[in-house]
Tab-separated table of C-alpha atoms in Angstrom:
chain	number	residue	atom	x	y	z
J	1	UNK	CA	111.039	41.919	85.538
J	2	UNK	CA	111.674	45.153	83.111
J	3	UNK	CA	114.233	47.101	84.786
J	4	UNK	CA	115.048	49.196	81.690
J	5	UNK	CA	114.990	53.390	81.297
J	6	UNK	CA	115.012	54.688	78.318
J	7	UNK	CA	117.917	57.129	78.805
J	8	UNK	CA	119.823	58.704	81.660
J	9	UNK	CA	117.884	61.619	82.372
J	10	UNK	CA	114.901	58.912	83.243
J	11	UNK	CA	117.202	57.223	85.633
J	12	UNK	CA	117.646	60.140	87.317
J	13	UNK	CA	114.246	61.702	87.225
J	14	UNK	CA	113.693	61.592	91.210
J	15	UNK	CA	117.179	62.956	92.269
J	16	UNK	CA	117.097	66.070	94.226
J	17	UNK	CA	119.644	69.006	95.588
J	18	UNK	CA	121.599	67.414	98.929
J	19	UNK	CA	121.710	63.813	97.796
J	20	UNK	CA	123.671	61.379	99.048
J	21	UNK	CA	124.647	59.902	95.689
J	22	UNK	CA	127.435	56.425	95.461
J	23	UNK	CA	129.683	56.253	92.432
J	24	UNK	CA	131.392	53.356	91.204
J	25	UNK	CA	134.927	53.208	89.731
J	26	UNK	CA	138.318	53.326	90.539
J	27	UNK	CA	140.351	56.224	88.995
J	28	UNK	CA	138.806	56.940	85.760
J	29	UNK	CA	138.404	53.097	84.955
J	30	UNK	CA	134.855	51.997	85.913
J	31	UNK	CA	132.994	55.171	86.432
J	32	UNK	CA	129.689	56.017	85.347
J	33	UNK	CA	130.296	58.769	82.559
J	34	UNK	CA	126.632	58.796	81.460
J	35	UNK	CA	125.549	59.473	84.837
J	36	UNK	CA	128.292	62.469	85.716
J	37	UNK	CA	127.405	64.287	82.856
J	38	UNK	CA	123.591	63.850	83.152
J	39	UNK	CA	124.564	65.300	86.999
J	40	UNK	CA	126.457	67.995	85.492
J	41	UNK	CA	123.510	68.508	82.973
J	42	UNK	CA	120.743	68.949	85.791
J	43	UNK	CA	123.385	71.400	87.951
J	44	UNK	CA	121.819	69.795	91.418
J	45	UNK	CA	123.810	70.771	94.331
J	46	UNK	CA	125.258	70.447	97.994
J	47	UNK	CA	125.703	66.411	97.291
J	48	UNK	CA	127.396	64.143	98.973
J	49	UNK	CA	129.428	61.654	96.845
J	50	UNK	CA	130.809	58.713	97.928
J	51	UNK	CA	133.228	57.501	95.625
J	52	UNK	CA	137.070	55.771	96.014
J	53	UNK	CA	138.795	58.903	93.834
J	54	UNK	CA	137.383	62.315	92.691
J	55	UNK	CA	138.022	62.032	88.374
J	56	UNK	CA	140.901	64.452	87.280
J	57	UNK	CA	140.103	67.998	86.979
J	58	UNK	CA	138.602	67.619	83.756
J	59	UNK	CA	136.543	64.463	83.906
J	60	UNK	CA	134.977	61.906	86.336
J	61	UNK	CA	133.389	63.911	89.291
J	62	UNK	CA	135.986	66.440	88.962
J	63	UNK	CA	133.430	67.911	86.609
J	64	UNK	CA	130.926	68.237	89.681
J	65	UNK	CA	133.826	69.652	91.596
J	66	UNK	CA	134.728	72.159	89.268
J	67	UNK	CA	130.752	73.551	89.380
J	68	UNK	CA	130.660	73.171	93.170
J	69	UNK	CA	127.680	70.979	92.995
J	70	UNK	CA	129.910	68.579	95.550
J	71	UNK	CA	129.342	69.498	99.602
J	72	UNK	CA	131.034	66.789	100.710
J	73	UNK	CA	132.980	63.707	99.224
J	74	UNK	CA	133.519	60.258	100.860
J	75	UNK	CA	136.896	58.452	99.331
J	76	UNK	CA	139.825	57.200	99.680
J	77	UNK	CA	141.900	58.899	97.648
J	78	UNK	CA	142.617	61.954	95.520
J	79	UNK	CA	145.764	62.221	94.565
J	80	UNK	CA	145.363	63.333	90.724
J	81	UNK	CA	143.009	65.642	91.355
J	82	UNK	CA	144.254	69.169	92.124
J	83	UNK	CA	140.719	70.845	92.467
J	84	UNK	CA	139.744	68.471	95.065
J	85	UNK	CA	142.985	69.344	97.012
J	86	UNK	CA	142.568	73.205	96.496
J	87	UNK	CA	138.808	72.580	97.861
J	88	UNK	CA	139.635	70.257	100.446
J	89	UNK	CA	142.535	72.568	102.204
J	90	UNK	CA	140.287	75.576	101.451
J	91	UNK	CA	137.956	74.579	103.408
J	92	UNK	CA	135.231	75.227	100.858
J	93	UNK	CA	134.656	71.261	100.562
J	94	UNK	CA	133.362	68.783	103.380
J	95	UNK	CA	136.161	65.794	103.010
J	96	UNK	CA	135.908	62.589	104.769
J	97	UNK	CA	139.205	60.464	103.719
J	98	UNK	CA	138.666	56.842	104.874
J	99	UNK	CA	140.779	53.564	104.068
J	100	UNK	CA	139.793	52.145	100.886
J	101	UNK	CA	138.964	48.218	101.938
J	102	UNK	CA	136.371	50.525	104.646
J	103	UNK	CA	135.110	52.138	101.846
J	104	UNK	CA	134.402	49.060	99.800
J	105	UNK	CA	133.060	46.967	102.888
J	106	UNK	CA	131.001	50.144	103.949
J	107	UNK	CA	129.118	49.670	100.811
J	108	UNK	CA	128.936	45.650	101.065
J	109	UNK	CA	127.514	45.983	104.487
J	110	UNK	CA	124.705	48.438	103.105
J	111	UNK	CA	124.089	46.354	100.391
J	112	UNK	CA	124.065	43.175	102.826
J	113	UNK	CA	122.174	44.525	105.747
J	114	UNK	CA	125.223	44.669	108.015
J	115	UNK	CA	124.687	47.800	109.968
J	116	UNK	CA	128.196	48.281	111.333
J	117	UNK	CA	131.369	46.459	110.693
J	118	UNK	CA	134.917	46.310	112.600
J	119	UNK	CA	137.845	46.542	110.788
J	120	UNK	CA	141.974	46.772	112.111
J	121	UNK	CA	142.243	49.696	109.066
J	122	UNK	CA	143.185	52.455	110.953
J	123	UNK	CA	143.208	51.820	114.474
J	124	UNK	CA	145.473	54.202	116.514
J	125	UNK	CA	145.363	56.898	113.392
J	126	UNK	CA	143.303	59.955	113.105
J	127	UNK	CA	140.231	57.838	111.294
J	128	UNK	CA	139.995	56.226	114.182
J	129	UNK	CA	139.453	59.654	116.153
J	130	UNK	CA	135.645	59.840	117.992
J	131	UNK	CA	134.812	56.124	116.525
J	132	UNK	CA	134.172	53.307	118.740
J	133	UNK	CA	136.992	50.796	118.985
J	134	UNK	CA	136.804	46.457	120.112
J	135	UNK	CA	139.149	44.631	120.522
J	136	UNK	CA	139.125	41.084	119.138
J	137	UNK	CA	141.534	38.272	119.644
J	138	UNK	CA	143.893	40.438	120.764
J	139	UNK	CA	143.762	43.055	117.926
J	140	UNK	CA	142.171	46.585	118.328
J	141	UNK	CA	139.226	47.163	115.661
J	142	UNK	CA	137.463	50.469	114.832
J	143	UNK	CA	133.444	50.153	114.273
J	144	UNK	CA	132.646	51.830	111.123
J	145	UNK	CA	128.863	51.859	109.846
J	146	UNK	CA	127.178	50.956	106.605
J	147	UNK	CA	126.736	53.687	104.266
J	148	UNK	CA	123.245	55.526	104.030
J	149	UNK	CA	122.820	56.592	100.399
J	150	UNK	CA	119.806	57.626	97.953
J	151	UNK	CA	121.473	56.759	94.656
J	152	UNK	CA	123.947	54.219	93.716
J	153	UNK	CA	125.256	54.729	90.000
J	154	UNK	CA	127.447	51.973	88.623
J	155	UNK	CA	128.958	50.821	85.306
J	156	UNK	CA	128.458	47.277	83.706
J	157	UNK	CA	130.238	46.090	80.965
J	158	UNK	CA	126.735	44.019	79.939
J	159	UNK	CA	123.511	43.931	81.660
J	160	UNK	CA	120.192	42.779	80.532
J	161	UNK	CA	116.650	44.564	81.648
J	162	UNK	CA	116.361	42.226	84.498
J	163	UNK	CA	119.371	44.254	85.788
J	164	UNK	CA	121.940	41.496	85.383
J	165	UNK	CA	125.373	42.908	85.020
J	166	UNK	CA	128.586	41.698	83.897
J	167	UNK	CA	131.848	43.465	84.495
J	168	UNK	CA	134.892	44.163	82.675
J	169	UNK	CA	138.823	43.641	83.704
J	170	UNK	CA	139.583	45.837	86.501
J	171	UNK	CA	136.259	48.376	85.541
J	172	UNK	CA	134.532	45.928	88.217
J	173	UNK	CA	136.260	47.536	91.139
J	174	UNK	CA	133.608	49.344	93.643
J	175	UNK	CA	130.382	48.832	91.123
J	176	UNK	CA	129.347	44.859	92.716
J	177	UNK	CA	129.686	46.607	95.980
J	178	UNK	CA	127.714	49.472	95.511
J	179	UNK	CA	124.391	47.759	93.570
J	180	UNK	CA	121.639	47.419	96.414
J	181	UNK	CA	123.358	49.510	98.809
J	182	UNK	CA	121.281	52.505	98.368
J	183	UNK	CA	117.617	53.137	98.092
J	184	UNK	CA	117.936	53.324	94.087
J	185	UNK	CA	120.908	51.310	92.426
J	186	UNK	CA	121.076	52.669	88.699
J	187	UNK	CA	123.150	50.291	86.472
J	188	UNK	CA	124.225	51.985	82.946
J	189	UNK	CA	125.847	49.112	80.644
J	190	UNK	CA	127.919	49.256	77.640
J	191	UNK	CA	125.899	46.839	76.044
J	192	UNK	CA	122.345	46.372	77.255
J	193	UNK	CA	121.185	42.389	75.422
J	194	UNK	CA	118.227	40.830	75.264
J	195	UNK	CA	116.723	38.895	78.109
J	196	UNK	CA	118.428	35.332	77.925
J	197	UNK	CA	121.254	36.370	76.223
J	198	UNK	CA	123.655	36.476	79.630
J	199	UNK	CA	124.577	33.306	80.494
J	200	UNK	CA	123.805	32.529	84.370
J	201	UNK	CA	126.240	31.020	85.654
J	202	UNK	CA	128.746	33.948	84.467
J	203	UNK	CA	126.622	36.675	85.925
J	204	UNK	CA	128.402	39.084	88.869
J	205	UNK	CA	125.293	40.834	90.448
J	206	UNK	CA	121.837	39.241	89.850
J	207	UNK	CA	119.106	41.781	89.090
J	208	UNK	CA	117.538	41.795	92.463
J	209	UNK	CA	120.339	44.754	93.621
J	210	UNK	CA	119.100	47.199	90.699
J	211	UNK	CA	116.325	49.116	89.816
J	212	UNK	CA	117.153	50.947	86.526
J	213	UNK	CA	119.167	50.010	83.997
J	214	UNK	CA	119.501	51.722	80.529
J	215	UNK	CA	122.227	51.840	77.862
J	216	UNK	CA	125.212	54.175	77.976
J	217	UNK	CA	126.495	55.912	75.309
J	218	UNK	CA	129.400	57.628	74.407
J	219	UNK	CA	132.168	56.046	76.623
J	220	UNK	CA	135.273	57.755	76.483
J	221	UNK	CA	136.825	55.434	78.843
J	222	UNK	CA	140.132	57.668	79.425
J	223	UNK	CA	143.058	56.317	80.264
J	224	UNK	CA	144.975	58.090	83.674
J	225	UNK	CA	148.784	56.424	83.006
J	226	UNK	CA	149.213	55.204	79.675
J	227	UNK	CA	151.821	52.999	80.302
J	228	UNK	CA	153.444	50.624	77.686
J	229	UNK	CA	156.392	48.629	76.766
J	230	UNK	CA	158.234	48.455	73.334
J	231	UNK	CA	157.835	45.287	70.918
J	232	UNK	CA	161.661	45.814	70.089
Z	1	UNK	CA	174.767	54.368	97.855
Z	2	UNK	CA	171.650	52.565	95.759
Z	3	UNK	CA	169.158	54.261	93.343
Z	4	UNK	CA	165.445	53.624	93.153
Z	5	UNK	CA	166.086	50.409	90.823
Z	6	UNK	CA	169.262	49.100	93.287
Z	7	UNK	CA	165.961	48.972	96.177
Z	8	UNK	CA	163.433	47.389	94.283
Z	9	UNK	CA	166.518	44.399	93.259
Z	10	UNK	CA	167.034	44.176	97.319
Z	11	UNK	CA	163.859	43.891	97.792
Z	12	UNK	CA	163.223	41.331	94.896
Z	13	UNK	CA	165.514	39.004	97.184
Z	14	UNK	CA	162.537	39.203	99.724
Z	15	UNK	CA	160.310	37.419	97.589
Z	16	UNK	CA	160.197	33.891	98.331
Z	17	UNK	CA	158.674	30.800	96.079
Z	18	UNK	CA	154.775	30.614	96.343
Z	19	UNK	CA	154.123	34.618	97.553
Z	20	UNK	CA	151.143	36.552	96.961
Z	21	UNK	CA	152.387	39.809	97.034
Z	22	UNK	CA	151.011	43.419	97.469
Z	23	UNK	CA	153.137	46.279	95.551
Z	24	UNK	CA	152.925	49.742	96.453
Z	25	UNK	CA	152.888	53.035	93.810
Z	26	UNK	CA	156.631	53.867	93.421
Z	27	UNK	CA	160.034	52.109	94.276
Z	28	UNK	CA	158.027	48.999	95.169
Z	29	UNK	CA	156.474	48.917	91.900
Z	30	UNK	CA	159.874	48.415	90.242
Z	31	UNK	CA	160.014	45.140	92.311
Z	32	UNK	CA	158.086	43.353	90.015
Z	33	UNK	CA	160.856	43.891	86.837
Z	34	UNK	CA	163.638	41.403	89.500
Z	35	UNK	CA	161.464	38.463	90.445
Z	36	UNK	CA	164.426	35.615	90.556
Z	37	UNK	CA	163.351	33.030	87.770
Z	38	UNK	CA	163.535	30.210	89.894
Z	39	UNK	CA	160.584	31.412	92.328
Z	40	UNK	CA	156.745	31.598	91.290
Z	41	UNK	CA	155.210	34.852	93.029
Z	42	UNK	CA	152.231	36.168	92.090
Z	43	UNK	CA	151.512	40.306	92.418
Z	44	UNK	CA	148.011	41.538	94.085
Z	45	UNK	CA	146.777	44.983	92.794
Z	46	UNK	CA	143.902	46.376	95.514
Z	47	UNK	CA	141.966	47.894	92.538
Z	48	UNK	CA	140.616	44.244	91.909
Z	49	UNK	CA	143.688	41.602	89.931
Z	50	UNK	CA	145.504	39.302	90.715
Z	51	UNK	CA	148.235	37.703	88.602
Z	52	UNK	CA	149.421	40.691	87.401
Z	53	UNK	CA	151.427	40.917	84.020
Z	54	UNK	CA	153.910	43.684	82.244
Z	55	UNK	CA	152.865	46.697	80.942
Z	56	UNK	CA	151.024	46.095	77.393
Z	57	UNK	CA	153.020	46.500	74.152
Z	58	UNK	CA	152.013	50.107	72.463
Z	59	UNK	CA	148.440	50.235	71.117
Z	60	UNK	CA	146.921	47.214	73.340
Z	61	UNK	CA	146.302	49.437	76.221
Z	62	UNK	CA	143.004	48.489	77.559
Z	63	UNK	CA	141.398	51.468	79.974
Z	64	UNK	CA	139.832	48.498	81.447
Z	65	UNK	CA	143.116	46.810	82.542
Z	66	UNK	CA	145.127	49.365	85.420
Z	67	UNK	CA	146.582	48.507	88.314
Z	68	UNK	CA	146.321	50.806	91.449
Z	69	UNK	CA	148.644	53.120	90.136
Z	70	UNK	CA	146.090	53.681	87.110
Z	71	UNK	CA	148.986	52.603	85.102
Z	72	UNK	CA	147.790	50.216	81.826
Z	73	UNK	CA	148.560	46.799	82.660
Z	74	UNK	CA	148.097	43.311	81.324
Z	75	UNK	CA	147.549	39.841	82.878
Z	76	UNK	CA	149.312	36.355	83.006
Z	77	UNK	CA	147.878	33.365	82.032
Z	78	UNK	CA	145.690	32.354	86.103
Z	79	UNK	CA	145.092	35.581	86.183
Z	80	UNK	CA	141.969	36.959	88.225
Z	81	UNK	CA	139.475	39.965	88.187
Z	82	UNK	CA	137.402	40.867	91.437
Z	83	UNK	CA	135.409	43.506	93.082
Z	84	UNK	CA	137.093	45.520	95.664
Z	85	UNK	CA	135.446	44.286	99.037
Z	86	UNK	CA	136.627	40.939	97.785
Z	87	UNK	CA	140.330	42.642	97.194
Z	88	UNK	CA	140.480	43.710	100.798
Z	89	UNK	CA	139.333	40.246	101.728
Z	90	UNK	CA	142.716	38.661	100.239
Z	91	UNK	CA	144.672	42.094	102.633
Z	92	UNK	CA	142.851	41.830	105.349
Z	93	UNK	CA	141.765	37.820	105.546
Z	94	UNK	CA	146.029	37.841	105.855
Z	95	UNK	CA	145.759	35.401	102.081
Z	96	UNK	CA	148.504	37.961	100.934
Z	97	UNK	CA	151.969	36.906	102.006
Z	98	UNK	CA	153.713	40.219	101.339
Z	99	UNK	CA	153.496	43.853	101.382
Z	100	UNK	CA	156.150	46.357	99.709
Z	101	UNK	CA	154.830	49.660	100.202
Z	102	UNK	CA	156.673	53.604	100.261
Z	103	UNK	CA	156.525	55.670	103.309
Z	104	UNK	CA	157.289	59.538	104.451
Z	105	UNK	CA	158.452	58.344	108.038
Z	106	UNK	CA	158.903	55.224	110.112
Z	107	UNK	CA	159.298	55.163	113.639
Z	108	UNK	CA	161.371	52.582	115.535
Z	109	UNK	CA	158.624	50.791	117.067
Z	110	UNK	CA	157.511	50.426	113.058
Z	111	UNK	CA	154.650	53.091	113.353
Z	112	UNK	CA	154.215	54.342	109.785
Z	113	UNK	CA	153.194	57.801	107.843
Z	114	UNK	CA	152.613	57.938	104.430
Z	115	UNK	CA	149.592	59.548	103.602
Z	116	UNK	CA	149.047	63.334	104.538
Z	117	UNK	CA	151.292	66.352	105.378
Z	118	UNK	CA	148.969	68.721	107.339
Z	119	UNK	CA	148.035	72.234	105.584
Z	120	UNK	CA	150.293	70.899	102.689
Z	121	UNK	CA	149.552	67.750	100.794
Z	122	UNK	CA	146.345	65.501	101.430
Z	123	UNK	CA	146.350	62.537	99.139
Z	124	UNK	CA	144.870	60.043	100.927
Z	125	UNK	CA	145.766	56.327	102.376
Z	126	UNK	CA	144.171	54.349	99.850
Z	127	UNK	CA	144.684	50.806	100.646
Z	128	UNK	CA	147.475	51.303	102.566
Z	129	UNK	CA	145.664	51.493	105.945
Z	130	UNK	CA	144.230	48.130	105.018
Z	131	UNK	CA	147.584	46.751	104.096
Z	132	UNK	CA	149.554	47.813	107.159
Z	133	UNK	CA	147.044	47.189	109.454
Z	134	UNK	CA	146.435	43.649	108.762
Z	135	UNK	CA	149.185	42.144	106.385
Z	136	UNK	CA	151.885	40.549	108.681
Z	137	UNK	CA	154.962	40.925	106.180
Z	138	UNK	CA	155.452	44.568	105.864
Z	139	UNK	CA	158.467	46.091	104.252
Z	140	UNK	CA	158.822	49.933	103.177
Z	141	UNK	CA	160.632	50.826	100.360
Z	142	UNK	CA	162.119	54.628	100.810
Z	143	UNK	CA	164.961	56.840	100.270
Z	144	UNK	CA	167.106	57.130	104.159
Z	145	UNK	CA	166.243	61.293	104.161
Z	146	UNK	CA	163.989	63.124	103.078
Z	147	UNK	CA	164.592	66.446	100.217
Z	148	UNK	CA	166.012	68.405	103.047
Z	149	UNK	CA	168.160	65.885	104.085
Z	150	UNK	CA	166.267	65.023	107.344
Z	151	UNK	CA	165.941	61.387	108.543
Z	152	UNK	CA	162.968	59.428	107.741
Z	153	UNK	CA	163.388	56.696	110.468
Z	154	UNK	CA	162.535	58.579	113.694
Z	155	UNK	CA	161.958	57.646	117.282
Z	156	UNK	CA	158.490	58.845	116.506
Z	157	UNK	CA	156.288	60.023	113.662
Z	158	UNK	CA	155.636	63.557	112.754
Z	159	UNK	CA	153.175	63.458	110.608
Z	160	UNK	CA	149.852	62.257	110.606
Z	161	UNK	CA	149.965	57.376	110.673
Z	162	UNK	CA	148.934	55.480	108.399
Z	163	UNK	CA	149.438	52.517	111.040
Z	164	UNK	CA	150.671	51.449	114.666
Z	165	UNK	CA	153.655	49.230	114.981
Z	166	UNK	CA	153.171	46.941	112.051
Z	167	UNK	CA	156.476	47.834	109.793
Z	168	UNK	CA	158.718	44.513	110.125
Z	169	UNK	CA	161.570	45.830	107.800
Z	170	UNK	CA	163.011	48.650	105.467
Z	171	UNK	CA	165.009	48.549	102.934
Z	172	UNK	CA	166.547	52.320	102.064
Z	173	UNK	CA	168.979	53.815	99.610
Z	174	UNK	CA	171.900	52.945	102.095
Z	175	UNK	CA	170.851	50.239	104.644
Z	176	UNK	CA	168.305	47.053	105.557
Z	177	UNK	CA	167.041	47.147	108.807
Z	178	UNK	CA	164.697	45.117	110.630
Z	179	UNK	CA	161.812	46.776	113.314
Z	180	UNK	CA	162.838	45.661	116.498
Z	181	UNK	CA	161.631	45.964	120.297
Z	182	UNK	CA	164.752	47.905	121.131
Z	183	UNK	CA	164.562	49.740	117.694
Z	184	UNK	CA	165.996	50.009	114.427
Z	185	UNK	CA	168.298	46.830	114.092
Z	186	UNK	CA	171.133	47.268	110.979
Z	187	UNK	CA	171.369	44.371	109.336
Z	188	UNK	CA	173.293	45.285	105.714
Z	189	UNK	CA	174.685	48.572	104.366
Z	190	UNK	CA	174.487	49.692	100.776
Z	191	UNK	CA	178.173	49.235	98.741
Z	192	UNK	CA	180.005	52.062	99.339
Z	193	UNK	CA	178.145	53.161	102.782
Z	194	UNK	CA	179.815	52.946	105.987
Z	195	UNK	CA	178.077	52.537	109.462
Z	196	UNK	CA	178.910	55.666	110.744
Z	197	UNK	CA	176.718	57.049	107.496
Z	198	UNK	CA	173.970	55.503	108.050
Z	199	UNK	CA	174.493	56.477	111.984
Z	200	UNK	CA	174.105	60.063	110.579
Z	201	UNK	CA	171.143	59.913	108.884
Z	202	UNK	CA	168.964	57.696	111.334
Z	203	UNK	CA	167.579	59.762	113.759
Z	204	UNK	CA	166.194	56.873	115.582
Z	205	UNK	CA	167.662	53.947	117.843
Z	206	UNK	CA	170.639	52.222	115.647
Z	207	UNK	CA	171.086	48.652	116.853
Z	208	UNK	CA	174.461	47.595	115.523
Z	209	UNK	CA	175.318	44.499	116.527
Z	210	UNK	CA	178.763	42.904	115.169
Z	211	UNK	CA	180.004	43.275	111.541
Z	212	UNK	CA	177.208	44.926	109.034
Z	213	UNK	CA	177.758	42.954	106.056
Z	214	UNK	CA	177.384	44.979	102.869
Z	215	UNK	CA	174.549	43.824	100.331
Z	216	UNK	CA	174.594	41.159	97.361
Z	217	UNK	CA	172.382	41.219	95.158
């Protein structure tokens, strides 16, 4: 099966204003560059991004932010981003701030045809506030329900036009979790090989969760703490 | 009195051979720079490792390779890669032994806060409301007062949880104390720190129970 686009701005060719769009990455390490800036590039608006961390104020979806095309964001955190936090207390953005395993199992559970799960992350705290709560051998759980999105965007490391993807070190983070677990999964890969060329056994998500693949371009790939030691 | 790297080598002496353990951004971070050589631990980051090495030597950064601090990181030989439903799986399936983590407040029933001062300072819980809420070896890793001087274990939280009753111990600047029923039990003071010091800055129940030995580390 021929999964392959021949550039972003075909992958994207059905996305509308007020999407509910998924983003994989965690930080800036993971995250679907090609895809952001094609977003950016198009200007749609009042979407709804669910993503672990908003990019920095100059890159990742702090791009979006910075051209209000965000209504509301789904993640976990936001630290580094000081755009998101003027938004967020402003008022002027629609925040939901969940736990990040939630996050990550909210997707699996889309993707897996879970409608709900129950999870001890944040009983007795204000996510817990309004949601349904179980308890289960003797420990309170909170039901929280499988995302509902229209677009999934994730980053391989390699991927094939079956839609076959590989990841990379810690770059893997949210992407498995988010193929199949919206309407459209778009996979953009570093290096997009010929058919036969990925070895089976050492594939992470089989084709079946993705229905567009192309190859990325460009990667900056920026680094958020350079850290290092000295050889001396 | 101890600094930030005087807590993470008190804490180091709460690893123990065979651990799994979970390091928080911060003082808990510096944890991993004391592991006794005679124990094998290995350190869990949320963001998808496990088997977590040093920081790389200058110019083999990999923007591929962080650790949930986004710092650059590198691995040790069994090292591991996953996706982050399967991270939470080794938090909240209880496989990790240990979790060091910071916190703004504890309360003495081992409530904690850590993630959000209202109208001020929203950064989110991360993985921390996985962590606390599941893990059953829980230690924070924070300064005894805040800036202003104020306490930071209180008979109840101010500020918004991050989780009910699941701190065990914490290790400060001036004392170790263990979570107890009755409330905050002392079990060593930092060299140099007196009881009645450590009386003054804890706004919640003291337990003091006999001689507080002072710590070795």
């Amino acid at each position: 099966m021929n999964k392959k686009v021949e550039n972003v701005a075909k992958a994207m060719i059905d996305l509308k204003n007020g999407d509910t769009l998924m983003l994989g990455g965690f930080g800036l390490c993971g995250i679907p560059e090609n895809a952001i800036s094609e977003l950016v590039r198009l200007g749609v608006k009042d979407l709804t991004c669910i993503s672990n961390n908003a990019g920095v104020d100059d890159f990742g979806l702090g791009l979006l932010l910075h051209k209000k095309q965000i209504k509301k964001m789904i993640s976990s955190y936001v630290g580094e981003n000081d755009e998101f936090e003027r938004q967020m207390l402003s008022g002027e953005l629609d925040v939901e701030l969940i736990p990040q395993g939630t996050l990550a199992e909210r997707c699996r559970a889309a993707q897996a045809g879970f409608p709900v799960i129950f999870t001890p992350a944040g009983y007795g705290t204000e996510v817990a506030e309004g949601k349904e709560t179980r308890e289960f051998d003797g420990k309170m759980n909170v039901m929280e329900y499988a995302f509902k999105a229209d677009f999934a965007f994730v980053k391989a490391w390699k991927g094939d036009e079956a839609g076959n993807l590989i990841f990379k070190g810690t770059a893997r983070n949210f992407n498995p979790n988010m193929c199949g677990a919206a309407k459209i999964t778009v996979a953009e890969v570093e290096e997009l090989v010929p058919l036969g060329t990925l070895d089976p056994n050492q594939i992470h998500i089989p084709g079946i969760f993705i229905q567009r693949i192309f190859q990325g371009k460009n990667y900056e790939k920026r680094i958020e703490q350079r850290t290092v030691r000295s050889r001396s | 009195m101890l600094d930030k790297i005087g807590i993470a080598k008190r804490l180091a002496k709460e690893l123990k051979d065979g651990y799994y353990v979970n390091l928080g951004i911060g003082i808990p971070t510096l944890v991993a720079n004391y592991v006794p050589k005679s124990i094998a631990v290995e350190f869990q980051s949320e963001n998808g490792v496990l088997g977590m090495g040093p920081f790389p030597f200058e110019g083999d950064e990999d923007a591929d390779v962080i650790n949930a601090g986004k710092q650059t990181i590198t691995t040790l030989p069994g090292a591991s890669f996953f996706d982050s439903a399967l991270s939470f799986s080794m938090i909240r399936g209880k496989h990790v032994n240990l979790t060091i983590l910071g916190a703004m407040e504890v309360s003495e029933n081992g409530d904690i806060a850590n993630w959000k001062i209202p109208g001020k300072m929203v950064k989110g819980m991360g993985g921390a409301m996985d962590l606390v809420a599941s893990a059953e070896n829980i230690i924070v890793a924070m300064m005894h007062t805040n800036k202003a001087g104020d306490s930071k274990l209180l008979k109840n939280c101010l500020l918004p949880l991050t989780g009910v009753g699941c701190v065990k111990k914490i290790v400060t600047n001036l004392a170790v104390l263990e979570v107890t029923r009755l409330g905050f039990k002392l079990l060593e003071r930092a060299p140099g720190v007196s009881v009645e010091d450590i009386k003054k800055v804890t706004e919640g129940t003291l337990i003091i129970d006999g001689e507080i030995p002072e710590m070795s580390f």
